[in-house]
PDB file of C-alpha atoms in Angstrom:
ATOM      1  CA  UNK A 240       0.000   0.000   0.000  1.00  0.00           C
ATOM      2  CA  UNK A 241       2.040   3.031  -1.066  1.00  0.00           C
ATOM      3  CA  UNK A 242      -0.262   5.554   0.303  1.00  0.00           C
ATOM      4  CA  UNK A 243      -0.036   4.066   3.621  1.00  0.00           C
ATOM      5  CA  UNK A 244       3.610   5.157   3.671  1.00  0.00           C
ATOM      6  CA  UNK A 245       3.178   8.377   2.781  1.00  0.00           C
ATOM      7  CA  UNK A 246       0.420   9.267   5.177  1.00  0.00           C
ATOM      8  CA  UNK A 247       3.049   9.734   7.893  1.00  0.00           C
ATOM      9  CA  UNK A 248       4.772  12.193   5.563  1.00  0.00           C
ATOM     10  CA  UNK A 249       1.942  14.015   4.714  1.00  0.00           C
ATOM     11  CA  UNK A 250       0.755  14.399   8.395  1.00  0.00           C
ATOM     12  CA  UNK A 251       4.591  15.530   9.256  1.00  0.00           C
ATOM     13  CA  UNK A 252       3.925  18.260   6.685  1.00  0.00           C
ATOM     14  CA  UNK A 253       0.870  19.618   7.654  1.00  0.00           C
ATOM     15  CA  UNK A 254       2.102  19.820  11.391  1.00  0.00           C
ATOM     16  CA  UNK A 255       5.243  21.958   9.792  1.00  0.00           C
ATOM     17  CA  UNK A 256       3.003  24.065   7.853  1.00  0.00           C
ATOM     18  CA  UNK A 257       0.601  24.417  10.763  1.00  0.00           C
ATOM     19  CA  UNK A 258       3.329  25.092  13.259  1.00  0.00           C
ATOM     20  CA  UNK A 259       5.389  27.883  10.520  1.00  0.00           C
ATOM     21  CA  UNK A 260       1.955  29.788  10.221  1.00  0.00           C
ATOM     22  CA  UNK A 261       0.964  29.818  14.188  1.00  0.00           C
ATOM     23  CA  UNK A 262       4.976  31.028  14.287  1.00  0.00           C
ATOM     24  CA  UNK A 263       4.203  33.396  11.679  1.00  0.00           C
ATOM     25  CA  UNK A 264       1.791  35.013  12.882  1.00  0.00           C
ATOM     26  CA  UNK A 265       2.820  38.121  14.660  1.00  0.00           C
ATOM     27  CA  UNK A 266       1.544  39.104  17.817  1.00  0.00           C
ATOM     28  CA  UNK A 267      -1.358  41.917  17.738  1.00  0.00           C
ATOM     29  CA  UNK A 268       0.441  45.715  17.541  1.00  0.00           C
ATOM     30  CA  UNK A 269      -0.493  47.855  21.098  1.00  0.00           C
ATOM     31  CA  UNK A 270      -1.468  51.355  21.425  1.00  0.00           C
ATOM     32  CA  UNK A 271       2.139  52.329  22.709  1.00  0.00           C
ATOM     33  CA  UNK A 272       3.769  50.316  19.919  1.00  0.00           C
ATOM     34  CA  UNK A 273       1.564  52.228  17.144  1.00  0.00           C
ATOM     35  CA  UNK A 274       2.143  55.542  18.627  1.00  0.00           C
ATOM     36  CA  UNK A 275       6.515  54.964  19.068  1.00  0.00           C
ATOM     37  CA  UNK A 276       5.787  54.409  15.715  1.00  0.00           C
ATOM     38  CA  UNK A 277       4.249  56.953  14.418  1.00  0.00           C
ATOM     39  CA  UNK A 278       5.739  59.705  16.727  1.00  0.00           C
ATOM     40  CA  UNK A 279       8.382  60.913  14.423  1.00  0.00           C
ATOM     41  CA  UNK A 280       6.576  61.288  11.753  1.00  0.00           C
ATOM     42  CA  UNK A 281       4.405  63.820  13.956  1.00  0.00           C
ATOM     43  CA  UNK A 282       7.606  65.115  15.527  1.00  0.00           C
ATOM     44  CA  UNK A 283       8.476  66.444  12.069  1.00  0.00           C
ATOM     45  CA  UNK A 284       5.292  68.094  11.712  1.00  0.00           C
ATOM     46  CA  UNK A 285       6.175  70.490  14.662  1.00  0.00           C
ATOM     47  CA  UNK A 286       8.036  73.377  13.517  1.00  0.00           C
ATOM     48  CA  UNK A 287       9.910  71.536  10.388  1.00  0.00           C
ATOM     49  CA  UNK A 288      12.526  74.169   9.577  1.00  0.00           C
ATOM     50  CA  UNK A 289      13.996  73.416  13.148  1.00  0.00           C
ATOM     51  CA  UNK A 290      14.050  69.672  12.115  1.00  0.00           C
ATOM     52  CA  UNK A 291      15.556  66.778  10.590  1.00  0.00           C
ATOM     53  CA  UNK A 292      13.110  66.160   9.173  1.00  0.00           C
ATOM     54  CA  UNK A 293      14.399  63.504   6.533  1.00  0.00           C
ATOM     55  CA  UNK A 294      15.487  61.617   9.712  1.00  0.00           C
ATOM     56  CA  UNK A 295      12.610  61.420  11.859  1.00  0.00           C
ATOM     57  CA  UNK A 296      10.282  60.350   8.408  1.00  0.00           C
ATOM     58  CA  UNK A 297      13.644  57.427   7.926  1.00  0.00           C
ATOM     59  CA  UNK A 298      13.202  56.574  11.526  1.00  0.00           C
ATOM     60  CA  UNK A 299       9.355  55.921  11.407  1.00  0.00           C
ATOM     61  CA  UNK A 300       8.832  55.004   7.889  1.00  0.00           C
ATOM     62  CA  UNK A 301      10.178  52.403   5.495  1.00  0.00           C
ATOM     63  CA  UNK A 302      12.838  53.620   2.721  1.00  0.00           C
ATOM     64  CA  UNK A 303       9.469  52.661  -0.173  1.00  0.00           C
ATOM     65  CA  UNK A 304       7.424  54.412   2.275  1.00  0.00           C
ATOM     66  CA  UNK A 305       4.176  56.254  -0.044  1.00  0.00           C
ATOM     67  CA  UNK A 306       1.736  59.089   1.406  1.00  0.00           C
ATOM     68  CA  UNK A 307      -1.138  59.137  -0.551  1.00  0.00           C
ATOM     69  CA  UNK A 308      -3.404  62.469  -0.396  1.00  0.00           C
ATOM     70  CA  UNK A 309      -5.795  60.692  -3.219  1.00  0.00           C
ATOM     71  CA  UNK A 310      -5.507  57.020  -4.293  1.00  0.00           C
ATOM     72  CA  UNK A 311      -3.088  58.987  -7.385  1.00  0.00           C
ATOM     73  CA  UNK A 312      -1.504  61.155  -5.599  1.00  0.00           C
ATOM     74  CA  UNK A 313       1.163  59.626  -3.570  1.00  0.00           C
ATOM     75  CA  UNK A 314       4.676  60.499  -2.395  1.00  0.00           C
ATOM     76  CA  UNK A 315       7.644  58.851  -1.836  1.00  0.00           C
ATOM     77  CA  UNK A 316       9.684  59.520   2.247  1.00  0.00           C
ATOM     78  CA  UNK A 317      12.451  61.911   0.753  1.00  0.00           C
ATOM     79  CA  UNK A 318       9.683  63.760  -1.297  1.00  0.00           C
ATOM     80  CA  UNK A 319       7.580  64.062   1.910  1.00  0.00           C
ATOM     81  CA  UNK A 320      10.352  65.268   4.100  1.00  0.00           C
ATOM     82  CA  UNK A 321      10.611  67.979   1.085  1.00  0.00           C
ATOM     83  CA  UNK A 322       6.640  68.800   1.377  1.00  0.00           C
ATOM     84  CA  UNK A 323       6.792  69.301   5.440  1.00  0.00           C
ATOM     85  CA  UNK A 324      10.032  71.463   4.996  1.00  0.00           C
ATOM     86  CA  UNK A 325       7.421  74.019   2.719  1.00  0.00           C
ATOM     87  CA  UNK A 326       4.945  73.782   5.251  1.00  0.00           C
ATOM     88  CA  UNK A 327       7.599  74.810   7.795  1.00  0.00           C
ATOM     89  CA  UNK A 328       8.566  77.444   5.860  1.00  0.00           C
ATOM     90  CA  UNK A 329       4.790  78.757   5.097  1.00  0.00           C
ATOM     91  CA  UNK A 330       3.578  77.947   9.046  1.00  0.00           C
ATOM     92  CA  UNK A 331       6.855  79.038  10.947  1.00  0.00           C
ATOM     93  CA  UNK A 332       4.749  77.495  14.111  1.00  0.00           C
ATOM     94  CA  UNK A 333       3.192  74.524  12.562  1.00  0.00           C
ATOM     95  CA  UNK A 334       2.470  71.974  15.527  1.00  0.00           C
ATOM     96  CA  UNK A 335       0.851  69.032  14.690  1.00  0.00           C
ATOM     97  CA  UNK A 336      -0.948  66.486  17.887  1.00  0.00           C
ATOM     98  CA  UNK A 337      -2.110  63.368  18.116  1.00  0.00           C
ATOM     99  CA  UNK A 338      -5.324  63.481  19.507  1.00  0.00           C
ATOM    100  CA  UNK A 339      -6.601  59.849  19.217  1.00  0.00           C
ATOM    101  CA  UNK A 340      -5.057  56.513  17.943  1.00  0.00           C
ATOM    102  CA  UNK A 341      -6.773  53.762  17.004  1.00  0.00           C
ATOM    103  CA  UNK A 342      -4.759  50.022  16.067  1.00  0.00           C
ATOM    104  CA  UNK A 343      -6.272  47.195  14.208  1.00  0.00           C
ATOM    105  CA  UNK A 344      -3.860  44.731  12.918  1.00  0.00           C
ATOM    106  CA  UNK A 345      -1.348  46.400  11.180  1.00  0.00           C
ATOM    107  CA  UNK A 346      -3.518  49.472  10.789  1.00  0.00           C
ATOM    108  CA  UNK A 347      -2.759  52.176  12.203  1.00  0.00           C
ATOM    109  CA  UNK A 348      -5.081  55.264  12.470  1.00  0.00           C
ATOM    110  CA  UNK A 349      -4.819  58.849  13.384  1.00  0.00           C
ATOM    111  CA  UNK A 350      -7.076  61.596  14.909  1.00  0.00           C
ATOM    112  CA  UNK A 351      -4.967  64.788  14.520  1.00  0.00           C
ATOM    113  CA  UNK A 352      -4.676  68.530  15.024  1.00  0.00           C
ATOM    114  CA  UNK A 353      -2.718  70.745  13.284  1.00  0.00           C
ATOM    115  CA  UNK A 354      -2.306  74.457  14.376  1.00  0.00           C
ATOM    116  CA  UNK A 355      -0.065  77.359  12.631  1.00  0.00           C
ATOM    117  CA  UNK A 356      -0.212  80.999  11.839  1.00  0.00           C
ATOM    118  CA  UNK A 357       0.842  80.963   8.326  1.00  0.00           C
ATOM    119  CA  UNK A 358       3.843  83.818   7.510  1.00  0.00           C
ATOM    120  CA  UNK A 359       3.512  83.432   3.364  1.00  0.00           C
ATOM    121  CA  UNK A 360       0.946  82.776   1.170  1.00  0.00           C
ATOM    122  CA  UNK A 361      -1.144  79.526   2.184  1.00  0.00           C
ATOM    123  CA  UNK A 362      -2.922  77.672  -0.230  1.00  0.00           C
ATOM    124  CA  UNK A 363      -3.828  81.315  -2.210  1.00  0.00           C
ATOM    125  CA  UNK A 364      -4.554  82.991   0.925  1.00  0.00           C
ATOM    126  CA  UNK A 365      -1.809  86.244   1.609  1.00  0.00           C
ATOM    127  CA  UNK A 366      -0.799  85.974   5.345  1.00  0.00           C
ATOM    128  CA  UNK A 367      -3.604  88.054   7.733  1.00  0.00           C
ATOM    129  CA  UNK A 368      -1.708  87.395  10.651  1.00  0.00           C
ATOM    130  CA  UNK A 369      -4.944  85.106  11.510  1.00  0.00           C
ATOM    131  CA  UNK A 370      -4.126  81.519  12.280  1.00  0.00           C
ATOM    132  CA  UNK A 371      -6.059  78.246  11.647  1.00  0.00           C
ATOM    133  CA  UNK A 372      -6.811  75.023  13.976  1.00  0.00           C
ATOM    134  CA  UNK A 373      -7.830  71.975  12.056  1.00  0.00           C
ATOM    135  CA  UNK A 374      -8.217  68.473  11.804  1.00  0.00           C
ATOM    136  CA  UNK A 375      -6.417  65.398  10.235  1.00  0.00           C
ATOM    137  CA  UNK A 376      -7.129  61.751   9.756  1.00  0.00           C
ATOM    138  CA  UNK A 377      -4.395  59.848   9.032  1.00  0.00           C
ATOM    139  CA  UNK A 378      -4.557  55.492   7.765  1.00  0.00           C
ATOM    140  CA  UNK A 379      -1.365  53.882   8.360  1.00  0.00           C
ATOM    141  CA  UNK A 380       0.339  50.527   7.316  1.00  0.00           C
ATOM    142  CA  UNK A 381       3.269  49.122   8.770  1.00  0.00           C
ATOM    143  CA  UNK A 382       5.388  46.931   7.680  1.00  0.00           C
ATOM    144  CA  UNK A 383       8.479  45.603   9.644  1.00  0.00           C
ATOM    145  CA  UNK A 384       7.513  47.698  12.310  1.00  0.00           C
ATOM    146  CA  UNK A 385       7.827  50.837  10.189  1.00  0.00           C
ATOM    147  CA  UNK A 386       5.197  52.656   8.409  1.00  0.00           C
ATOM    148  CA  UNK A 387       4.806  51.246   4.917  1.00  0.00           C
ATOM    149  CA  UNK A 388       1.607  53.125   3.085  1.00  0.00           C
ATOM    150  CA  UNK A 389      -0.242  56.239   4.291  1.00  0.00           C
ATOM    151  CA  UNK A 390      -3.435  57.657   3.354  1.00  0.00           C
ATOM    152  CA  UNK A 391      -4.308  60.948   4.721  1.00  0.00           C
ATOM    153  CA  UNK A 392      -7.309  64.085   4.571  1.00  0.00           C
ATOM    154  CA  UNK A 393      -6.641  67.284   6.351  1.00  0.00           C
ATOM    155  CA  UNK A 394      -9.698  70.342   6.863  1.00  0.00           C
ATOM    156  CA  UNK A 395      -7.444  72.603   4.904  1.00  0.00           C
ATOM    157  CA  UNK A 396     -10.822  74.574   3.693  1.00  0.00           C
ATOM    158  CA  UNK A 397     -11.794  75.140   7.375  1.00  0.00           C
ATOM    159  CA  UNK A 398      -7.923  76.440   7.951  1.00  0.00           C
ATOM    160  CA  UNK A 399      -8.205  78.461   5.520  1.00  0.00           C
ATOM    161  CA  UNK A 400     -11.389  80.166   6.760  1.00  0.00           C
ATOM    162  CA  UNK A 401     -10.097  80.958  10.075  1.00  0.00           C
ATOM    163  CA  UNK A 402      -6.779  82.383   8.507  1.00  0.00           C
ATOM    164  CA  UNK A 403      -8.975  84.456   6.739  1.00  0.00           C
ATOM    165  CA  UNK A 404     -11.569  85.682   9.943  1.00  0.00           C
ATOM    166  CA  UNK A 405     -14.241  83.438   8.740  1.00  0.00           C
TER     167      UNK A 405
END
């Protein structure tokens, strides 16, 4: 009976392969994990032109790292640390919070709050000495413990409306 001699085999495989995924499987991401994650990125959201900021985006986010403001419209980490240095430099006093964080897997999601008084022109508006506090919602992947994909929505319309007096 040759399948009577591999039926040992086959049951040695399937405990491997049962064994390798329950090993695989990696343990569930807490709160304080997500947020020592996600902290430098946030860190170089508060007054950028003080920062490094091409650092603290290498230190929480992986080298093919993508921030997506639309499902098109994505850039790369060293473009990104590029984009927060011109914020910086339009919001001298940009701070950026975490207000909430939420974890689900390898999901990672963000409740924040920006705050600035814009010094140049911000997104058409001239400076009015006026400044702006709004929210962002931030969708994180990670991947080897470093953030992999980002999807992101900020109330820049509101911001603008209290730069202006509205």
């Amino acid at each position: 009976m040759p399948n009577a001699r591999l039926l040992p085999l086959a049951a040695a495989a399937a405990a491997v392969l049962v064994s390798a995924g329950s090993a695989a499987a990696a343990p569930a991401m807490t709160t304080a994990q997500a947020h020592a994650i996600v902290a430098p990125l946030y860190e170089a959201l508060n007054e950028p032109m003080k920062k490094d900021v091409a650092g603290l985006l290498a230190k929480a986010a992986n080298p093919d790292y993508r921030s997506c403001s639309t499902e098109t419209d994505c850039l790369g980490r060293d473009a990104l640390a590029v984009q927060f240095k011109a914020f910086g430099a339009m919001i001298p006093n940009l701070h950026w919070k975490i207000k909430d964080l939420w974890v689900s897997g390898d999901r990672i999601v963000v409740r924040g709050e920006a705050t600035g008084t814009p010094a140049h022109d911000f997104f058409g508006v001239a400076p009015t000495g006026g400044s702006f506090k709004t929210i962002s919602i931030d969708t994180f992947t990670v991947k080897n413990g470093k953030l992999s994909t980002a999807y992101h929505i900020e109330n820049w319309v509101a911001a603008i409306a209290q730069v202006k007096g509205g």
